[in-house]
CSV table of C-alpha atoms in Angstrom, one decimal:
chain,number,residue,atom,x,y,z
A,1,MET,CA,29.6,46.8,-26.6
A,2,LEU,CA,29.1,49.2,-23.7
A,3,HIS,CA,25.4,48.5,-23.7
A,4,VAL,CA,25.9,44.7,-23.6
A,5,VAL,CA,28.4,44.9,-20.8
A,6,ALA,CA,26.1,47.2,-18.8
A,7,HIS,CA,23.2,44.9,-19.2
A,8,SER,CA,25.1,41.7,-18.7
A,9,LYS,CA,26.9,43.0,-15.5
A,10,SER,CA,29.6,40.5,-16.3
A,11,LEU,CA,32.4,40.7,-18.8
A,12,ASN,CA,32.2,36.9,-19.4
A,13,ASP,CA,28.5,37.0,-20.1
A,14,ALA,CA,29.0,40.0,-22.4
A,15,ALA,CA,31.9,38.2,-24.2
A,16,ARG,CA,29.6,35.2,-24.9
A,17,LYS,CA,26.8,37.4,-26.2
A,18,LEU,CA,29.2,39.3,-28.5
A,19,TYR,CA,31.1,36.2,-29.6
A,20,LYS,CA,34.4,37.7,-28.3
A,21,THR,CA,36.8,36.7,-25.6
A,22,GLN,CA,36.6,38.2,-22.2
A,23,PRO,CA,40.1,39.7,-22.5
A,24,ALA,CA,39.0,41.4,-25.7
A,25,ILE,CA,36.0,42.9,-24.0
A,26,THR,CA,38.1,44.0,-21.0
A,27,GLN,CA,40.7,45.7,-23.3
A,28,SER,CA,38.0,47.5,-25.3
A,29,MET,CA,36.3,48.8,-22.1
A,30,LYS,CA,39.7,50.0,-20.7
A,31,ARG,CA,40.5,51.7,-24.0
A,32,LEU,CA,37.2,53.5,-23.9
A,33,GLU,CA,37.7,54.5,-20.3
A,34,GLY,CA,41.2,55.8,-21.3
A,35,GLN,CA,39.7,57.9,-24.1
A,36,LEU,CA,37.0,59.3,-21.9
A,37,GLY,CA,39.3,60.0,-18.9
A,38,PHE,CA,37.0,58.3,-16.4
A,39,LYS,CA,36.0,54.8,-15.2
A,40,LEU,CA,32.7,53.5,-16.6
A,41,PHE,CA,32.6,50.4,-14.4
A,42,ASP,CA,33.4,49.3,-10.9
A,43,ARG,CA,34.7,45.8,-11.0
A,44,GLN,CA,34.3,43.3,-8.2
A,45,ASN,CA,35.2,39.7,-8.7
A,46,TYR,CA,33.4,38.8,-11.9
A,47,ARG,CA,30.7,41.4,-11.7
A,48,VAL,CA,30.8,44.9,-13.2
A,49,THR,CA,28.5,47.8,-12.4
A,50,LEU,CA,28.3,51.2,-13.9
A,51,THR,CA,29.9,54.1,-12.0
A,52,GLU,CA,27.9,57.3,-11.5
A,53,GLN,CA,29.8,58.8,-14.5
A,54,GLY,CA,29.3,55.5,-16.4
A,55,ARG,CA,25.5,55.7,-15.8
A,56,ARG,CA,25.4,59.3,-17.1
A,57,PHE,CA,27.5,58.4,-20.2
A,58,TYR,CA,25.4,55.3,-20.8
A,59,SER,CA,22.2,57.3,-20.6
A,60,GLU,CA,23.4,59.9,-23.1
A,61,SER,CA,24.7,57.2,-25.4
A,62,VAL,CA,21.2,55.6,-25.5
A,63,LYS,CA,19.8,58.9,-26.6
A,64,LEU,CA,22.4,59.3,-29.3
A,65,LEU,CA,21.8,55.8,-30.6
A,66,ALA,CA,18.1,56.6,-30.8
A,67,VAL,CA,18.8,59.7,-32.8
A,68,ARG,CA,21.1,57.7,-35.1
A,69,ASP,CA,18.3,55.2,-35.6
A,70,ASP,CA,15.8,57.9,-36.4
A,71,LEU,CA,18.1,59.5,-38.9
A,72,GLN,CA,18.7,56.2,-40.6
A,73,ILE,CA,14.9,55.6,-40.9
A,74,MET,CA,14.6,59.1,-42.4
A,75,ALA,CA,17.4,58.4,-44.9
A,76,ASP,CA,15.8,55.2,-45.9
A,77,GLU,CA,12.4,56.8,-46.8
């Protein structure tokens, strides 16, 4: 979900892509921010942009997902 929101730059667009409501996306992002202890996004009007910490977290999560995918490929062989 984080990746879709980051690429969409809009909670409404992300909600449409994920077949969820905008309030559900907002709640999920706020819950994740609460668990992490920092803001992932700056919100202005209907647009969202990653904060500096959000960019770092996003970058590391991309790496972790790539490792997960590689491990899944190895497990399937």
